[in-house]
Amino acid sequence: GYTKTDTRPANHKQRHVVAIFIADILNPFFTEVVRGIETEGGDTLIPYLLNTNEDLDRERQVWNTLAPGQVDGVIVCASRLDDETVIANYLRLKVPMVLINRAIHHPEIPCITTDFQNGAYRAARHLIGLHHSRIAYLSGPAHAGSSQTRLIGIGDALQEAGMCLNPELCISSVPNMDGAFQAMSALLALPEQERPTAVIVYNDVMAIGVLHALRAHHLRVPEDVSVVGFDNIAMAAHTNPPLTTVSQPKQHMGKLALQVLRQMIRGENALGEGYMLVESPLIVRESAGPCKNGAMPG
């Protein structure tokens, strides 16, 4: 177990030092998760924020700066490391760990994740209902489980409608605005009859880059190309046009992660093996509209 002997007076709240790994401090998704953790923690939490900049080498280095006994627990949000490396770090540090938006099969590591497959499925169904058939997917890191799971959901929706996802319309990029701008520009370099009429994007920050690329190519959203994001960050409602997106309960996931971590620090059983899926509703705004080519091919 992880229970520590607390020799302080009974009226003194026990404070916990918690390492919080995030993949990109510039992405509001992660700042909202951290806000949830801090809100839940109040004055009993000493957060130790570690930003990996969506860089695998940096993430490995940052993990290596953590020594056993340095923190009481670890919350890892959207790690890009392989499962074996995450588990090896857990065994090395010997403190409770909770993962957010990453499913890993280990009896002592609980995971809290959005139902990416269902969220992406509903995003694709929404576009199919608007008569889109050339649907692109701009993914984040190709190897990330959360990216692959979204891809399965999009593929399922298209298959149900008697269509298939064109591999040429699936592009992975660095999950930030610049990466998405370049990836979308590459899709727009295709001949007009092969270009996507709609794009599902790995996250909202990337979707903002996509909107910029479309404007730079003098295309209108949604009249020429529809765009659907993922995360429902606060600024998604204020883009031009406001972004249709799959919502993630970011602050709730942060709060939940710390609740579970504290139970483990106290030596109570938390989730056990497996992961908790949270709801991911589709928030319909103005960035997705009917395909101007009319009905889908029969």
PDB file of N, CA and C in Angstrom, residues 12-16 38-47 262:
ATOM      1  N   HIS A  12      -4.058  19.616  11.435  1.00  0.00           N
ATOM      2  CA  HIS A  12      -3.277  20.055  10.273  1.00  0.00           C
ATOM      3  C   HIS A  12      -3.670  19.203   9.068  1.00  0.00           C
ATOM      4  N   LYS A  13      -4.191  19.865   8.030  1.00  0.00           N
ATOM      5  CA  LYS A  13      -4.588  19.124   6.831  1.00  0.00           C
ATOM      6  C   LYS A  13      -3.354  18.534   6.159  1.00  0.00           C
ATOM      7  N   GLN A  14      -3.449  17.263   5.787  1.00  0.00           N
ATOM      8  CA  GLN A  14      -2.307  16.659   5.093  1.00  0.00           C
ATOM      9  C   GLN A  14      -2.255  17.182   3.660  1.00  0.00           C
ATOM     10  N   ARG A  15      -1.096  17.659   3.266  1.00  0.00           N
ATOM     11  CA  ARG A  15      -0.925  18.202   1.916  1.00  0.00           C
ATOM     12  C   ARG A  15      -0.176  17.172   1.075  1.00  0.00           C
ATOM     13  N   HIS A  16      -0.565  17.083  -0.170  1.00  0.00           N
ATOM     14  CA  HIS A  16       0.057  16.115  -1.070  1.00  0.00           C
ATOM     15  C   HIS A  16       0.733  16.827  -2.238  1.00  0.00           C
ATOM     16  N   GLU A  38      -6.742  21.482  -9.540  1.00  0.00           N
ATOM     17  CA  GLU A  38      -6.454  22.478  -8.499  1.00  0.00           C
ATOM     18  C   GLU A  38      -7.701  22.846  -7.705  1.00  0.00           C
ATOM     19  N   THR A  39      -8.854  22.920  -8.381  1.00  0.00           N
ATOM     20  CA  THR A  39     -10.111  23.210  -7.681  1.00  0.00           C
ATOM     21  C   THR A  39     -10.425  22.112  -6.674  1.00  0.00           C
ATOM     22  N   GLU A  40     -10.262  20.873  -7.100  1.00  0.00           N
ATOM     23  CA  GLU A  40     -10.513  19.731  -6.219  1.00  0.00           C
ATOM     24  C   GLU A  40      -9.504  19.699  -5.073  1.00  0.00           C
ATOM     25  N   GLY A  41      -8.260  20.071  -5.365  1.00  0.00           N
ATOM     26  CA  GLY A  41      -7.197  19.978  -4.371  1.00  0.00           C
ATOM     27  C   GLY A  41      -7.243  21.051  -3.305  1.00  0.00           C
ATOM     28  N   GLY A  42      -7.689  22.257  -3.697  1.00  0.00           N
ATOM     29  CA  GLY A  42      -7.730  23.347  -2.733  1.00  0.00           C
ATOM     30  C   GLY A  42      -6.369  23.579  -2.097  1.00  0.00           C
ATOM     31  N   ASP A  43      -6.378  23.866  -0.783  1.00  0.00           N
ATOM     32  CA  ASP A  43      -5.113  24.175  -0.116  1.00  0.00           C
ATOM     33  C   ASP A  43      -4.375  22.931   0.372  1.00  0.00           C
ATOM     34  N   THR A  44      -4.905  21.741   0.012  1.00  0.00           N
ATOM     35  CA  THR A  44      -4.199  20.511   0.409  1.00  0.00           C
ATOM     36  C   THR A  44      -3.362  19.944  -0.728  1.00  0.00           C
ATOM     37  N   LEU A  45      -3.374  20.631  -1.879  1.00  0.00           N
ATOM     38  CA  LEU A  45      -2.625  20.151  -3.041  1.00  0.00           C
ATOM     39  C   LEU A  45      -1.414  21.041  -3.296  1.00  0.00           C
ATOM     40  N   ILE A  46      -0.263  20.420  -3.479  1.00  0.00           N
ATOM     41  CA  ILE A  46       0.918  21.142  -3.966  1.00  0.00           C
ATOM     42  C   ILE A  46       1.190  20.605  -5.371  1.00  0.00           C
ATOM     43  N   PRO A  47       0.719  21.315  -6.419  1.00  0.00           N
ATOM     44  CA  PRO A  47       0.876  20.799  -7.781  1.00  0.00           C
ATOM     45  C   PRO A  47       2.290  21.004  -8.308  1.00  0.00           C
ATOM     46  N   ARG A 262      -6.173  10.512  -4.565  1.00  0.00           N
ATOM     47  CA  ARG A 262      -6.165  10.658  -3.111  1.00  0.00           C
ATOM     48  C   ARG A 262      -6.604   9.374  -2.408  1.00  0.00           C
TER      49      ARG A 262
END
